[in-house]
Amino acid sequence: MAKKVKDTEYLMLSSMIRAREAGMLTRERMDRMLSAPSFQEAAKLLTDCGYEDVSGCDAAGVDAALSRRRAAVFAEMANMCPQGEVVDIFRAKYDYHNIKTLVKAKAMGLDASGILSDCGRVPADKLAQYVSEEGGLSSLPQDMSEAYTEAVDVLGRSGNPQLADFELDRRYFELISGMAKATHSKLLAGYMQTLIDSANLRAAVRTVRMGKDRAFMLM
């Protein structure tokens, strides 16, 4: 169980983030990027916010640069946060994105390494390695190992990638809900519940449109 910490233990982290707010990518800066006369001008605005220079990149290069930036921020926050598991809650999203990708790639016999995210709890290259080698799943966090195994089984039995995605989504939301409760933060637990409610609303709309039953709801 995660240790309970006092709010005052976050004062340094809060102060650091406050100090950086002036240089963050705000809505106003994003609007300026959208209205910039050229890609190079838009890229310069992004560089002014601390991102690497992407003025010479194509779409794939820009996406890779943004992913590197996101991964660096997660790593920095994990090192400074009194409760590292708080950051892990937000990183888990990328773990499960990677699992979805690898499950489908395995079924199709494709190499998915180029579209994996390095923002999760497990580095993308390590995750790809673990799921491909015999006994490698034991090196993963238990939730990821079980989720990957179940998704592969669901896809193998049904031949329906959407069913595998639903299973992974259900496991992901169960995971972050439990992780949030373990932090003893009512704010974080409430936020995770809002995410789950929103996902269920989207799932409900899809369920009605597809004529499916409640089994397609997440939690």
Coordinates of N, CA and C in Angstrom, one line a residue:
M1 N 0.8 -1.2 0.0 CA 0.0 0.0 0.0 C 0.9 1.2 0.0
A2 N 0.5 2.2 -0.8 CA 1.3 3.5 -0.9 C 1.2 4.2 0.5
K3 N 2.3 4.8 0.8 CA 2.4 5.6 2.1 C 1.5 6.8 1.9
K4 N 1.0 7.3 3.1 CA 0.2 8.5 3.1 C 1.1 9.7 3.4
V5 N 1.1 10.7 2.6 CA 2.0 11.8 2.7 C 1.2 13.1 3.0
K6 N 1.9 14.0 3.6 CA 1.2 15.3 3.9 C 1.3 16.2 2.7
D7 N 0.3 17.1 2.5 CA 0.2 18.0 1.4 C 1.5 18.9 1.4
T8 N 2.0 19.2 2.6 CA 3.2 20.1 2.6 C 4.4 19.4 1.9
E9 N 4.4 18.1 1.7 CA 5.5 17.5 1.0 C 5.6 17.8 -0.4
Y10 N 4.5 18.4 -0.9 CA 4.4 18.7 -2.4 C 4.8 20.2 -2.6
L11 N 5.1 20.9 -1.5 CA 5.4 22.3 -1.7 C 6.5 22.6 -2.7
M12 N 7.6 21.9 -2.6 CA 8.7 22.2 -3.5 C 8.3 21.9 -4.9
L13 N 7.6 20.8 -5.2 CA 7.2 20.5 -6.5 C 6.2 21.5 -7.0
S14 N 5.3 21.9 -6.2 CA 4.3 22.9 -6.6 C 5.0 24.3 -6.9
S15 N 6.0 24.6 -6.1 CA 6.7 25.9 -6.4 C 7.5 25.8 -7.7
M16 N 8.1 24.6 -8.0 CA 8.9 24.5 -9.2 C 7.9 24.6 -10.4
I17 N 6.8 24.0 -10.3 CA 5.8 24.1 -11.5 C 5.3 25.5 -11.6
R18 N 5.1 26.2 -10.5 CA 4.6 27.6 -10.6 C 5.7 28.4 -11.3
A19 N 6.9 28.2 -11.0 CA 8.0 29.0 -11.5 C 8.1 28.8 -13.0
R20 N 7.7 27.6 -13.5 CA 7.8 27.3 -14.9 C 6.6 27.7 -15.7
E21 N 5.6 28.0 -15.1 CA 4.3 28.3 -15.8 C 4.4 29.3 -16.9
A22 N 5.3 30.3 -16.6 CA 5.4 31.4 -17.6 C 6.0 30.9 -19.0
G23 N 6.7 29.8 -18.9 CA 7.3 29.3 -20.2 C 6.6 28.1 -20.7
M24 N 5.4 27.8 -20.1 CA 4.7 26.6 -20.6 C 3.9 26.9 -21.9
L25 N 3.5 25.9 -22.6 CA 2.7 26.0 -23.8 C 1.3 26.2 -23.4
T26 N 0.9 27.5 -23.4 CA -0.5 27.9 -23.0 C -1.5 27.8 -24.2
R27 N -2.7 28.0 -23.9 CA -3.7 28.1 -25.0 C -3.5 29.2 -25.9
E28 N -3.0 30.4 -25.3 CA -2.7 31.5 -26.1 C -1.6 31.3 -27.1
R29 N -0.5 30.6 -26.6 CA 0.6 30.2 -27.4 C 0.2 29.2 -28.5
M30 N -0.7 28.3 -28.2 CA -1.1 27.3 -29.2 C -1.9 28.0 -30.3
D31 N -2.8 29.0 -29.9 CA -3.5 29.7 -30.9 C -2.6 30.5 -31.8
R32 N -1.5 31.0 -31.2 CA -0.5 31.7 -32.1 C 0.2 30.8 -33.0
M33 N 0.4 29.6 -32.6 CA 1.1 28.6 -33.4 C 0.2 28.2 -34.6
L34 N -1.1 28.1 -34.3 CA -2.1 27.8 -35.4 C -2.2 28.9 -36.4
S35 N -2.1 30.1 -36.0 CA -2.2 31.2 -36.9 C -0.9 31.7 -37.5
A36 N 0.2 31.0 -37.1 CA 1.6 31.4 -37.6 C 1.6 31.3 -39.1
P37 N 2.3 32.2 -39.8 CA 2.4 32.2 -41.3 C 3.1 31.0 -41.9
S38 N 3.9 30.3 -41.1 CA 4.7 29.2 -41.6 C 4.9 28.2 -40.5
F39 N 5.3 27.0 -41.0 CA 5.6 25.9 -40.0 C 6.8 26.3 -39.2
Q40 N 7.8 26.9 -39.8 CA 9.0 27.3 -39.1 C 8.7 28.3 -38.0
E41 N 7.8 29.3 -38.2 CA 7.4 30.2 -37.2 C 6.6 29.5 -36.1
A42 N 5.8 28.5 -36.4 CA 5.1 27.8 -35.4 C 6.1 27.0 -34.5
A43 N 7.1 26.4 -35.2 CA 8.1 25.6 -34.5 C 8.9 26.5 -33.6
K44 N 9.2 27.7 -34.0 CA 10.0 28.6 -33.1 C 9.2 28.9 -31.8
L45 N 7.9 29.1 -31.9 CA 7.1 29.3 -30.7 C 7.2 28.1 -29.8
L46 N 7.2 26.9 -30.4 CA 7.3 25.7 -29.6 C 8.7 25.7 -28.9
T47 N 9.7 26.0 -29.6 CA 11.1 26.1 -29.1 C 11.2 27.0 -27.9
D48 N 10.5 28.2 -28.0 CA 10.5 29.2 -27.0 C 9.9 28.6 -25.7
C49 N 9.2 27.5 -25.8 CA 8.6 26.9 -24.6 C 9.4 25.8 -24.0
G50 N 10.6 25.6 -24.6 CA 11.5 24.6 -24.1 C 11.6 23.3 -24.8
Y51 N 10.8 23.2 -25.9 CA 10.8 22.0 -26.7 C 12.0 22.1 -27.7
E52 N 12.4 20.9 -28.2 CA 13.5 20.9 -29.1 C 13.0 21.4 -30.5
D53 N 14.0 21.9 -31.3 CA 13.7 22.5 -32.6 C 13.2 21.4 -33.5
V54 N 12.0 21.6 -34.0 CA 11.4 20.6 -34.9 C 11.1 21.3 -36.3
S55 N 11.8 22.4 -36.5 CA 11.5 23.2 -37.8 C 11.9 22.4 -39.0
G56 N 12.9 21.4 -38.9 CA 13.3 20.7 -40.0 C 12.7 19.2 -40.1
C57 N 11.7 19.0 -39.2 CA 11.2 17.6 -39.1 C 9.9 17.4 -39.9
D58 N 9.7 16.2 -40.3 CA 8.4 15.8 -40.9 C 7.4 15.5 -39.8
A59 N 6.2 15.0 -40.2 CA 5.2 14.7 -39.1 C 5.7 13.7 -38.1
A60 N 6.3 12.7 -38.7 CA 6.8 11.6 -37.8 C 7.9 12.1 -36.8
G61 N 8.7 13.0 -37.3 CA 9.8 13.6 -36.5 C 9.2 14.5 -35.4
V62 N 8.2 15.3 -35.7 CA 7.5 16.1 -34.7 C 6.9 15.2 -33.6
D63 N 6.2 14.2 -34.1 CA 5.6 13.3 -33.1 C 6.6 12.7 -32.2
A64 N 7.8 12.3 -32.7 CA 8.8 11.7 -31.9 C 9.4 12.7 -30.9
A65 N 9.6 13.9 -31.4 CA 10.1 15.0 -30.5 C 9.2 15.3 -29.4
L66 N 7.9 15.3 -29.6 CA 6.9 15.5 -28.6 C 6.9 14.4 -27.6
S67 N 7.0 13.2 -28.1 CA 7.0 12.0 -27.2 C 8.3 12.0 -26.3
R68 N 9.4 12.4 -26.9 CA 10.6 12.5 -26.0 C 10.4 13.6 -24.9
R69 N 9.8 14.7 -25.3 CA 9.5 15.7 -24.3 C 8.6 15.2 -23.2
R70 N 7.6 14.5 -23.6 CA 6.6 14.0 -22.6 C 7.3 13.0 -21.7
A71 N 8.1 12.1 -22.3 CA 8.8 11.1 -21.5 C 9.8 11.8 -20.5
A72 N 10.5 12.8 -20.9 CA 11.4 13.5 -20.1 C 10.7 14.2 -18.9
V73 N 9.5 14.8 -19.2 CA 8.7 15.4 -18.1 C 8.3 14.4 -17.1
F74 N 7.8 13.2 -17.6 CA 7.4 12.1 -16.7 C 8.5 11.7 -15.8
A75 N 9.7 11.5 -16.4 CA 10.9 11.1 -15.6 C 11.2 12.1 -14.6
E76 N 11.2 13.3 -14.9 CA 11.5 14.4 -13.9 C 10.5 14.4 -12.8
M77 N 9.3 14.3 -13.1 CA 8.2 14.4 -12.1 C 8.4 13.2 -11.2
A78 N 8.7 12.0 -11.7 CA 8.8 10.8 -10.9 C 9.9 10.9 -9.9
N79 N 11.0 11.6 -10.3 CA 12.2 11.7 -9.4 C 11.9 12.7 -8.3
M80 N 11.0 13.7 -8.6 CA 10.8 14.7 -7.6 C 9.5 14.5 -6.8
C81 N 8.6 13.7 -7.2 CA 7.3 13.6 -6.6 C 7.5 12.7 -5.3
P82 N 6.9 13.2 -4.2 CA 7.0 12.4 -2.9 C 6.3 11.0 -3.1
Q83 N 5.4 10.9 -4.0 CA 4.8 9.6 -4.2 C 4.9 9.3 -5.7
G84 N 5.9 8.5 -6.0 CA 6.2 8.1 -7.4 C 5.0 7.5 -8.1
E85 N 4.2 6.8 -7.3 CA 3.1 6.1 -7.9 C 2.0 7.0 -8.5
V86 N 2.0 8.3 -8.0 CA 1.1 9.3 -8.5 C 1.4 9.5 -10.0
V87 N 2.7 9.6 -10.3 CA 3.1 9.8 -11.7 C 2.8 8.5 -12.5
D88 N 3.0 7.4 -11.9 CA 2.8 6.1 -12.6 C 1.3 6.0 -13.0
I89 N 0.4 6.6 -12.3 CA -1.0 6.5 -12.7 C -1.2 7.1 -14.1
F90 N -0.5 8.2 -14.4 CA -0.6 8.9 -15.6 C 0.3 8.2 -16.7
R91 N 1.3 7.5 -16.3 CA 2.1 6.8 -17.3 C 1.5 5.5 -17.8
A92 N 0.6 4.9 -16.9 CA 0.0 3.6 -17.3 C -0.7 3.7 -18.6
K93 N -1.3 4.8 -18.9 CA -2.0 5.0 -20.2 C -1.2 4.6 -21.4
Y94 N 0.1 4.9 -21.3 CA 1.0 4.6 -22.4 C 1.4 3.2 -22.4
D95 N 1.5 2.6 -21.2 CA 1.8 1.1 -21.2 C 0.7 0.3 -21.9
Y96 N -0.6 0.7 -21.6 CA -1.7 0.0 -22.2 C -1.9 0.3 -23.7
H97 N -1.5 1.5 -24.1 CA -1.5 1.8 -25.5 C -0.5 0.8 -26.2
N98 N 0.7 0.7 -25.6 CA 1.7 -0.2 -26.2 C 1.3 -1.7 -26.2
I99 N 0.6 -2.1 -25.1 CA 0.1 -3.5 -25.1 C -0.9 -3.7 -26.2
K100 N -1.8 -2.8 -26.4 CA -2.8 -2.9 -27.5 C -2.0 -3.1 -28.8
T101 N -1.0 -2.2 -29.0 CA -0.3 -2.3 -30.3 C 0.4 -3.6 -30.5
L102 N 1.1 -4.1 -29.4 CA 1.8 -5.3 -29.5 C 0.9 -6.5 -29.7
V103 N -0.2 -6.5 -29.1 CA -1.2 -7.6 -29.2 C -1.6 -7.8 -30.7
K104 N -1.9 -6.6 -31.3 CA -2.4 -6.6 -32.7 C -1.2 -7.0 -33.6
A105 N 0.0 -6.4 -33.3 CA 1.1 -6.7 -34.1 C 1.5 -8.2 -34.1
K106 N 1.4 -8.8 -33.0 CA 1.6 -10.2 -32.8 C 0.7 -11.0 -33.7
A107 N -0.6 -10.7 -33.7 CA -1.6 -11.4 -34.5 C -1.4 -11.3 -36.0
M108 N -0.8 -10.1 -36.4 CA -0.6 -9.8 -37.8 C 0.8 -10.1 -38.3
G109 N 1.7 -10.5 -37.3 CA 3.0 -10.8 -37.7 C 3.8 -9.6 -38.1
L110 N 3.5 -8.4 -37.5 CA 4.2 -7.2 -37.8 C 5.1 -6.7 -36.7
D111 N 6.0 -5.8 -37.1 CA 6.9 -5.2 -36.2 C 6.3 -3.8 -35.8
A112 N 6.0 -3.6 -34.5 CA 5.3 -2.4 -34.1 C 6.3 -1.5 -33.3
S113 N 7.6 -1.8 -33.3 CA 8.5 -1.0 -32.5 C 8.5 0.5 -32.9
G114 N 8.2 0.8 -34.1 CA 8.2 2.2 -34.5 C 7.1 3.1 -34.0
I115 N 6.0 2.5 -33.5 CA 4.9 3.2 -33.1 C 4.6 3.0 -31.6
L116 N 5.5 2.5 -30.8 CA 5.4 2.4 -29.4 C 5.8 3.7 -28.7
S117 N 5.2 3.9 -27.5 CA 5.5 5.1 -26.8 C 6.5 4.8 -25.6
D118 N 7.4 5.7 -25.4 CA 8.4 5.5 -24.3 C 8.0 6.3 -23.1
C119 N 6.7 6.6 -22.9 CA 6.2 7.4 -21.8 C 5.6 6.5 -20.7
G120 N 5.6 5.2 -20.9 CA 5.0 4.3 -19.9 C 5.9 4.0 -18.7
R121 N 5.5 3.1 -17.8 CA 6.3 2.7 -16.7 C 7.4 1.8 -17.2
V122 N 7.2 1.1 -18.3 CA 8.2 0.1 -18.8 C 8.6 0.7 -20.2
P123 N 9.9 0.9 -20.4 CA 10.4 1.4 -21.7 C 9.9 0.5 -22.8
A124 N 9.6 1.2 -23.9 CA 9.0 0.5 -25.1 C 9.8 -0.7 -25.6
D125 N 11.2 -0.5 -25.7 CA 12.0 -1.5 -26.2 C 12.0 -2.7 -25.3
K126 N 12.0 -2.5 -24.0 CA 12.0 -3.6 -23.0 C 10.6 -4.3 -23.1
L127 N 9.5 -3.6 -23.2 CA 8.2 -4.2 -23.3 C 8.1 -5.1 -24.5
A128 N 8.6 -4.6 -25.6 CA 8.6 -5.4 -26.9 C 9.4 -6.7 -26.7
Q129 N 10.6 -6.5 -26.0 CA 11.4 -7.7 -25.8 C 10.8 -8.7 -24.9
Y130 N 10.2 -8.2 -23.8 CA 9.6 -9.2 -22.8 C 8.4 -10.0 -23.4
V131 N 7.6 -9.3 -24.2 CA 6.4 -10.0 -24.8 C 6.8 -11.0 -25.9
S132 N 8.0 -10.8 -26.4 CA 8.4 -11.7 -27.6 C 9.3 -12.9 -27.2
E133 N 9.9 -12.8 -26.0 CA 10.7 -13.9 -25.5 C 10.0 -14.8 -24.5
E134 N 10.4 -16.1 -24.5 CA 9.8 -17.0 -23.6 C 10.1 -16.7 -22.2
G135 N 9.1 -16.6 -21.4 CA 9.2 -16.3 -20.0 C 9.4 -14.8 -19.7
G136 N 9.4 -14.0 -20.8 CA 9.7 -12.6 -20.6 C 8.6 -11.8 -19.8
L137 N 7.4 -12.3 -19.9 CA 6.3 -11.6 -19.3 C 6.5 -11.5 -17.7
S138 N 7.2 -12.4 -17.2 CA 7.5 -12.4 -15.7 C 8.3 -11.2 -15.3
S139 N 8.9 -10.5 -16.3 CA 9.7 -9.3 -16.0 C 8.8 -8.1 -15.9
L140 N 7.6 -8.2 -16.3 CA 6.7 -7.0 -16.4 C 5.9 -6.9 -15.1
P141 N 5.4 -5.7 -14.8 CA 4.5 -5.6 -13.7 C 3.3 -6.5 -13.8
Q142 N 2.8 -7.1 -12.8 CA 1.8 -8.1 -12.9 C 0.6 -7.7 -13.7
D143 N 0.1 -6.4 -13.5 CA -1.1 -6.0 -14.2 C -0.8 -6.0 -15.7
M144 N 0.4 -5.7 -16.2 CA 0.7 -5.7 -17.6 C 0.8 -7.1 -18.2
S145 N 1.4 -7.9 -17.4 CA 1.6 -9.3 -17.8 C 0.3 -10.0 -18.0
E146 N -0.6 -9.8 -17.0 CA -1.9 -10.5 -17.1 C -2.8 -9.8 -18.2
A147 N -2.7 -8.5 -18.3 CA -3.5 -7.8 -19.4 C -3.1 -8.3 -20.8
Y148 N -1.8 -8.4 -21.0 CA -1.3 -8.8 -22.3 C -1.7 -10.3 -22.6
T149 N -1.6 -11.1 -21.6 CA -1.9 -12.5 -21.8 C -3.4 -12.7 -22.1
E150 N -4.3 -12.0 -21.4 CA -5.7 -12.0 -21.6 C -6.1 -11.5 -22.9
A151 N -5.5 -10.4 -23.3 CA -5.8 -9.7 -24.6 C -5.5 -10.6 -25.8
V152 N -4.3 -11.3 -25.7 CA -3.9 -12.2 -26.7 C -4.9 -13.4 -26.8
D153 N -5.3 -13.8 -25.7 CA -6.3 -14.9 -25.6 C -7.6 -14.5 -26.2
V154 N -8.1 -13.3 -25.9 CA -9.4 -12.8 -26.4 C -9.3 -12.7 -27.9
L155 N -8.2 -12.1 -28.4 CA -8.1 -11.9 -29.8 C -8.0 -13.2 -30.5
G156 N -7.3 -14.2 -29.9 CA -7.1 -15.5 -30.6 C -8.4 -16.2 -30.7
R157 N -9.3 -16.1 -29.6 CA -10.6 -16.8 -29.6 C -11.6 -16.2 -30.5
S158 N -11.6 -14.8 -30.5 CA -12.7 -14.1 -31.1 C -12.3 -13.6 -32.5
G159 N -11.0 -13.4 -32.7 CA -10.6 -12.8 -34.0 C -11.0 -11.3 -34.1
N160 N -11.5 -10.7 -33.0 CA -12.0 -9.4 -33.0 C -11.1 -8.4 -32.2
P161 N -10.3 -7.6 -32.9 CA -9.4 -6.7 -32.1 C -10.2 -5.8 -31.2
Q162 N -11.4 -5.4 -31.5 CA -12.1 -4.5 -30.6 C -12.4 -5.1 -29.3
L163 N -12.7 -6.4 -29.3 CA -12.9 -7.1 -28.0 C -11.7 -7.1 -27.1
A164 N -10.5 -7.3 -27.8 CA -9.3 -7.2 -27.0 C -9.0 -5.8 -26.5
D165 N -9.4 -4.8 -27.3 CA -9.2 -3.4 -26.8 C -10.1 -3.2 -25.6
F166 N -11.4 -3.7 -25.6 CA -12.3 -3.5 -24.5 C -11.7 -4.1 -23.3
E167 N -11.2 -5.3 -23.4 CA -10.6 -6.0 -22.2 C -9.4 -5.2 -21.7
L168 N -8.6 -4.7 -22.5 CA -7.5 -3.9 -22.0 C -7.9 -2.6 -21.4
D169 N -8.9 -2.0 -22.0 CA -9.5 -0.7 -21.4 C -10.0 -1.0 -20.0
R170 N -10.8 -2.1 -19.9 CA -11.4 -2.4 -18.6 C -10.3 -2.6 -17.6
R171 N -9.2 -3.4 -17.9 CA -8.1 -3.6 -17.0 C -7.4 -2.3 -16.6
Y172 N -7.2 -1.5 -17.6 CA -6.5 -0.2 -17.4 C -7.2 0.7 -16.4
F173 N -8.5 0.8 -16.6 CA -9.3 1.7 -15.7 C -9.4 1.1 -14.3
E174 N -9.5 -0.2 -14.2 CA -9.4 -0.9 -12.9 C -8.1 -0.6 -12.2
L175 N -7.0 -0.6 -13.0 CA -5.7 -0.4 -12.4 C -5.6 1.0 -11.9
I176 N -5.9 2.0 -12.7 CA -5.7 3.4 -12.3 C -6.6 3.8 -11.1
S177 N -7.8 3.2 -11.1 CA -8.7 3.4 -10.0 C -8.1 2.9 -8.7
G178 N -7.6 1.7 -8.7 CA -7.0 1.2 -7.5 C -5.7 1.9 -7.1
M179 N -4.9 2.3 -8.1 CA -3.7 3.1 -7.8 C -4.0 4.4 -7.2
A180 N -5.1 5.1 -7.7 CA -5.5 6.4 -7.1 C -6.0 6.3 -5.7
K181 N -6.8 5.2 -5.4 CA -7.3 5.0 -4.1 C -6.1 4.8 -3.1
A182 N -5.1 4.1 -3.6 CA -3.9 3.7 -2.7 C -3.1 5.0 -2.3
T183 N -3.2 6.1 -3.1 CA -2.5 7.3 -2.7 C -3.2 8.0 -1.6
H184 N -4.4 7.7 -1.3 CA -5.2 8.3 -0.2 C -5.6 9.8 -0.6
S185 N -5.5 10.1 -1.9 CA -5.9 11.4 -2.4 C -7.3 11.4 -2.9
K186 N -8.2 12.1 -2.2 CA -9.5 12.2 -2.7 C -9.6 12.9 -4.0
L187 N -8.8 13.9 -4.2 CA -8.8 14.6 -5.5 C -8.4 13.7 -6.6
L188 N -7.3 12.9 -6.5 CA -6.9 12.0 -7.5 C -7.9 10.9 -7.8
A189 N -8.4 10.3 -6.7 CA -9.4 9.3 -6.9 C -10.6 9.8 -7.6
G190 N -11.0 11.0 -7.3 CA -12.2 11.6 -7.9 C -11.9 11.9 -9.4
Y191 N -10.7 12.3 -9.7 CA -10.3 12.6 -11.1 C -10.3 11.3 -11.9
M192 N -9.8 10.2 -11.3 CA -9.8 8.9 -12.0 C -11.2 8.4 -12.2
Q193 N -12.1 8.7 -11.3 CA -13.5 8.2 -11.4 C -14.1 9.0 -12.5
T194 N -13.8 10.3 -12.7 CA -14.3 11.1 -13.8 C -13.9 10.5 -15.1
L195 N -12.6 10.1 -15.2 CA -12.1 9.5 -16.4 C -12.9 8.3 -16.8
I196 N -13.1 7.5 -15.7 CA -13.9 6.2 -15.9 C -15.3 6.5 -16.4
D197 N -16.0 7.4 -15.7 CA -17.3 7.8 -16.1 C -17.4 8.3 -17.6
S198 N -16.4 9.1 -17.9 CA -16.4 9.6 -19.3 C -16.2 8.5 -20.3
A199 N -15.3 7.5 -20.0 CA -15.0 6.4 -20.9 C -16.3 5.5 -21.0
N200 N -17.0 5.4 -19.8 CA -18.2 4.6 -19.9 C -19.3 5.2 -20.7
L201 N -19.4 6.5 -20.7 CA -20.3 7.2 -21.5 C -20.0 7.0 -23.0
R202 N -18.7 7.1 -23.4 CA -18.4 6.8 -24.8 C -18.7 5.4 -25.1
A203 N -18.4 4.5 -24.2 CA -18.6 3.0 -24.4 C -20.1 2.8 -24.6
A204 N -20.9 3.5 -23.8 CA -22.4 3.3 -23.9 C -22.9 3.7 -25.2
V205 N -22.4 4.8 -25.8 CA -22.8 5.3 -27.1 C -22.4 4.2 -28.1
R206 N -21.2 3.7 -28.0 CA -20.8 2.7 -29.0 C -21.6 1.4 -28.9
T207 N -21.9 1.1 -27.6 CA -22.7 -0.1 -27.4 C -24.1 0.0 -28.0
V208 N -24.7 1.1 -27.9 CA -26.1 1.3 -28.5 C -26.0 1.3 -30.0
R209 N -25.0 2.0 -30.5 CA -24.8 2.0 -32.0 C -24.5 0.6 -32.6
M210 N -23.8 -0.2 -31.8 CA -23.4 -1.5 -32.3 C -24.4 -2.6 -32.0
G211 N -25.4 -2.2 -31.2 CA -26.4 -3.2 -30.8 C -25.9 -4.3 -29.8
K212 N -24.9 -3.9 -29.0 CA -24.3 -4.9 -28.1 C -24.9 -4.7 -26.7
D213 N -24.5 -5.6 -25.8 CA -25.0 -5.6 -24.5 C -24.1 -4.9 -23.5
R214 N -24.4 -5.0 -22.2 CA -23.6 -4.3 -21.2 C -22.2 -4.8 -21.0
A215 N -21.9 -6.0 -21.6 CA -20.6 -6.6 -21.5 C -19.5 -5.6 -22.1
F216 N -19.9 -4.7 -22.9 CA -19.0 -3.8 -23.5 C -18.7 -2.5 -22.7
M217 N -19.4 -2.5 -21.5 CA -19.1 -1.4 -20.6 C -17.8 -1.7 -19.8
L218 N -17.1 -0.6 -19.4 CA -15.8 -0.8 -18.9 C -15.8 -1.3 -17.4
M219 N -16.5 -0.5 -16.6 CA -16.5 -0.9 -15.1 C -17.9 -0.6 -14.6

